[in-house]
Amino acid sequence: DADVTQTPRNRITKTEKRIMLECSQTKGHDRMYWYRQDPGLGLRLIYYSFDVKDINKGEISDGYSVSRQAQAKFSLSLESAIPNQTALYFCATSDLLSGGDTQYFGPGTRLTVL
Amino acid sequence: AQKITQTQPGMFVQEKEAVTLDCTYDTSDPSYGLFWYKQPSSGEMIFLIYQGSYDQQNATEGRYSLNFQKARKSANLVISASQLGDSAMYFCAMRENGGATNKLIFGTGTLLAVQP
């Protein structure tokens, strides 16, 4: 079984709809992240959380919110989706004490906003 | 300014040959980490290799090695004995350990095509 899972894997939605992307991990890592990937731009950080009580904005947090429901779960919400939020979204996890705090990514969620 | 630069948008390599993917970085933080990830056409991001700025030896993981030249600020990925399954996009990334976010800064990637 995958260590980091994301649901859904693909989603098509309409403008102004609320949508939630979910991430779960079995790696036991404290740190979790949400990134988005746009063609030609690499990955950019949306939000990150270093533990259950810690939530921080990344470089492109406008239009997004997150919830850290448990150590293993970190969800990303788009309150009112817009077409330029069409992208590939990745959840990642890391552990400060192992492997240089390497981030391990989930399989991604491909989101299309029409 | 670009913090991670990958100057090769695309490359071809013959199966069983070695290939080097270039990556240069820019940081004033004395402590940082360098990473390479592979993204096949299916979309997932797969961690390949990590190099810490204070590591004396170049990192190796199986057929992957990282040619770390600190003075030149380069962190090239070397894949030995290329296989067809190595065809993918490859991203170089850096984490500045002095930063608060722990975020990875990614390059724009190099698309590698392995030819039979």
XYZ file of C-alpha atoms in Angstrom:
230
model
C 0.000 0.000 0.000
C 1.127 3.540 -0.747
C 2.587 5.496 2.166
C 0.994 8.786 1.069
C -2.445 8.679 -0.529
C -4.520 11.428 -2.059
C -8.209 11.488 -2.882
C -9.628 12.088 -5.356
C -7.020 11.392 -8.033
C -8.901 13.364 -10.646
C -11.634 15.959 -10.268
C -13.498 18.222 -12.627
C -15.536 20.956 -11.016
C -17.264 24.197 -11.899
C -16.284 27.740 -11.031
C -17.368 28.873 -7.530
C -17.857 25.342 -6.257
C -16.253 24.333 -2.969
C -13.912 21.402 -3.225
C -11.770 19.462 -0.770
C -8.671 17.433 -1.544
C -7.607 14.907 1.049
C -4.240 13.477 1.997
C -3.461 10.584 4.318
C -0.112 9.093 5.271
C 1.079 5.976 7.045
C 4.715 7.065 7.293
C 4.296 8.468 10.810
C 5.720 11.827 9.731
C 4.867 14.982 11.630
C 5.333 17.369 8.737
C 2.883 17.665 5.863
C 2.701 19.975 2.858
C 0.471 20.933 -0.054
C 1.990 21.967 -3.387
C 0.573 22.748 -6.781
C 2.272 22.099 -10.098
C 1.615 24.158 -13.194
C 3.230 23.428 -16.559
C 6.649 25.051 -16.827
C 6.586 26.385 -13.260
C 7.673 23.447 -11.161
C 6.005 22.966 -7.774
C 4.965 25.790 -5.475
C 4.108 25.543 -1.783
C 0.527 26.349 -0.760
C 0.418 25.427 2.959
C 2.465 23.404 5.380
C 2.027 21.948 8.842
C 4.789 20.810 11.174
C 2.413 19.151 13.624
C -1.298 18.883 14.343
C -1.493 22.305 15.989
C 0.725 24.077 13.479
C -0.572 25.492 10.179
C 1.390 27.927 8.016
C 0.891 29.681 4.705
C 3.210 28.991 1.854
C 3.986 31.204 -1.092
C 0.618 30.908 -2.864
C -2.040 30.413 -0.153
C -4.648 32.898 -1.445
C -7.868 31.100 -2.348
C -6.973 27.997 -0.334
C -7.443 26.778 3.223
C -6.260 23.656 5.031
C -7.173 21.472 7.968
C -4.875 19.105 9.875
C -7.392 16.677 11.325
C -4.800 14.301 12.752
C -1.108 13.564 12.431
C -1.882 11.411 9.421
C -4.433 13.629 7.658
C -4.085 16.999 5.957
C -6.806 18.343 3.681
C -6.786 21.243 1.241
C -9.948 23.213 0.442
C -10.797 25.561 -2.363
C -13.705 27.584 -0.974
C -14.765 28.992 -4.332
C -12.847 27.394 -7.162
C -11.678 29.474 -10.129
C -10.257 28.309 -13.466
C -6.679 29.390 -12.706
C -6.671 26.857 -9.853
C -6.619 24.154 -12.482
C -3.401 22.283 -11.691
C -1.841 19.101 -10.363
C -1.900 19.125 -6.561
C 0.547 17.201 -4.437
C 0.594 16.369 -0.775
C 3.985 15.601 0.776
C 5.277 14.461 4.161
C 8.623 14.601 5.913
C 10.317 13.735 9.154
C 12.832 16.186 10.595
C 14.921 13.423 12.109
C 15.392 11.215 9.064
C 16.931 11.448 5.626
C 17.649 15.151 5.655
C 13.955 15.873 6.201
C 13.262 14.519 2.726
C 9.769 15.166 1.448
C 7.839 12.204 0.060
C 5.004 12.951 -2.285
C 1.605 11.432 -2.813
C 0.424 10.435 -6.291
C -1.188 13.811 -6.981
C -4.704 15.065 -7.665
C -5.422 16.454 -11.104
C -7.986 19.236 -10.668
C -9.788 20.967 -13.505
C -11.972 24.002 -12.824
C -14.316 24.856 -15.679
C 16.519 35.436 -9.320
C 16.277 31.757 -10.111
C 17.403 29.701 -7.170
C 17.448 26.410 -9.055
C 18.417 26.327 -12.702
C 18.054 23.338 -14.978
C 19.335 24.408 -18.373
C 18.392 21.261 -20.310
C 14.676 21.268 -21.181
C 15.043 17.871 -22.837
C 17.624 15.175 -23.439
C 17.989 11.912 -25.314
C 20.152 9.014 -24.194
C 20.696 5.537 -25.592
C 19.679 2.626 -23.447
C 22.553 1.336 -21.266
C 24.501 4.583 -21.541
C 25.115 7.017 -18.694
C 23.523 10.466 -18.689
C 24.128 13.613 -16.649
C 21.327 16.042 -15.859
C 22.541 19.491 -14.900
C 21.444 21.547 -11.916
C 22.889 24.746 -10.516
C 21.627 26.528 -7.447
C 21.940 29.848 -5.721
C 21.778 30.385 -1.980
C 23.498 32.375 0.745
C 22.402 29.900 3.413
C 25.410 27.817 4.526
C 23.162 24.880 5.381
C 20.926 23.442 2.692
C 19.785 20.230 1.120
C 19.654 19.259 -2.531
C 17.209 16.719 -3.921
C 16.341 15.050 -7.180
C 12.860 13.800 -8.014
C 11.578 11.805 -10.964
C 8.143 12.432 -12.464
C 7.043 9.803 -14.993
C 4.179 10.440 -17.370
C 1.759 9.017 -14.798
C 2.397 12.146 -12.719
C 3.694 11.008 -9.349
C 6.821 12.605 -7.835
C 9.377 10.004 -6.835
C 12.273 10.877 -4.551
C 15.611 9.730 -5.954
C 18.525 11.147 -3.997
C 19.533 13.679 -1.354
C 22.755 15.611 -0.705
C 23.365 17.765 2.348
C 25.527 20.841 2.014
C 27.940 19.585 4.664
C 28.208 16.064 3.292
C 31.778 15.306 2.273
C 30.929 12.441 -0.071
C 28.755 12.559 -3.152
C 25.452 10.808 -2.563
C 24.702 7.563 -4.372
C 21.531 5.465 -4.577
C 21.805 2.463 -6.853
C 22.196 3.737 -10.421
C 21.800 7.342 -9.302
C 24.633 9.518 -8.080
C 24.778 13.191 -7.341
C 27.878 15.046 -8.524
C 28.058 17.768 -5.881
C 30.459 20.621 -6.614
C 29.901 23.083 -3.813
C 32.211 25.841 -5.029
C 30.497 25.826 -8.403
C 27.053 25.486 -6.798
C 26.168 22.558 -8.955
C 24.375 19.323 -8.120
C 24.199 17.245 -11.259
C 22.367 13.921 -11.339
C 24.161 11.045 -13.014
C 22.145 8.020 -14.111
C 24.298 5.062 -15.049
C 23.208 2.315 -17.432
C 20.008 4.039 -18.559
C 16.865 1.961 -18.862
C 13.705 2.581 -20.846
C 11.870 3.097 -17.564
C 14.093 6.073 -16.804
C 12.205 8.112 -19.394
C 10.565 10.846 -17.310
C 10.789 14.440 -16.182
C 13.519 15.049 -13.590
C 13.409 17.874 -11.083
C 16.220 19.294 -9.003
C 15.140 20.935 -5.743
C 16.739 22.756 -2.838
C 15.750 23.356 0.746
C 17.404 26.195 2.630
C 17.744 25.018 6.203
C 17.785 28.540 7.575
C 14.322 29.227 6.228
C 11.200 28.848 8.343
C 9.044 26.996 5.842
C 11.166 23.985 4.984
C 9.794 24.421 1.497
C 11.435 22.863 -1.497
C 12.402 25.204 -4.321
C 12.108 23.383 -7.614
C 13.746 23.856 -10.956
C 11.715 23.700 -14.154
C 12.795 20.157 -14.915
C 14.541 18.167 -17.629
C 12.632 15.723 -19.787
C 14.735 12.620 -20.374
C 13.954 10.209 -23.196
C 15.774 6.873 -23.228
C 16.007 5.359 -26.691
C 16.323 1.616 -27.341
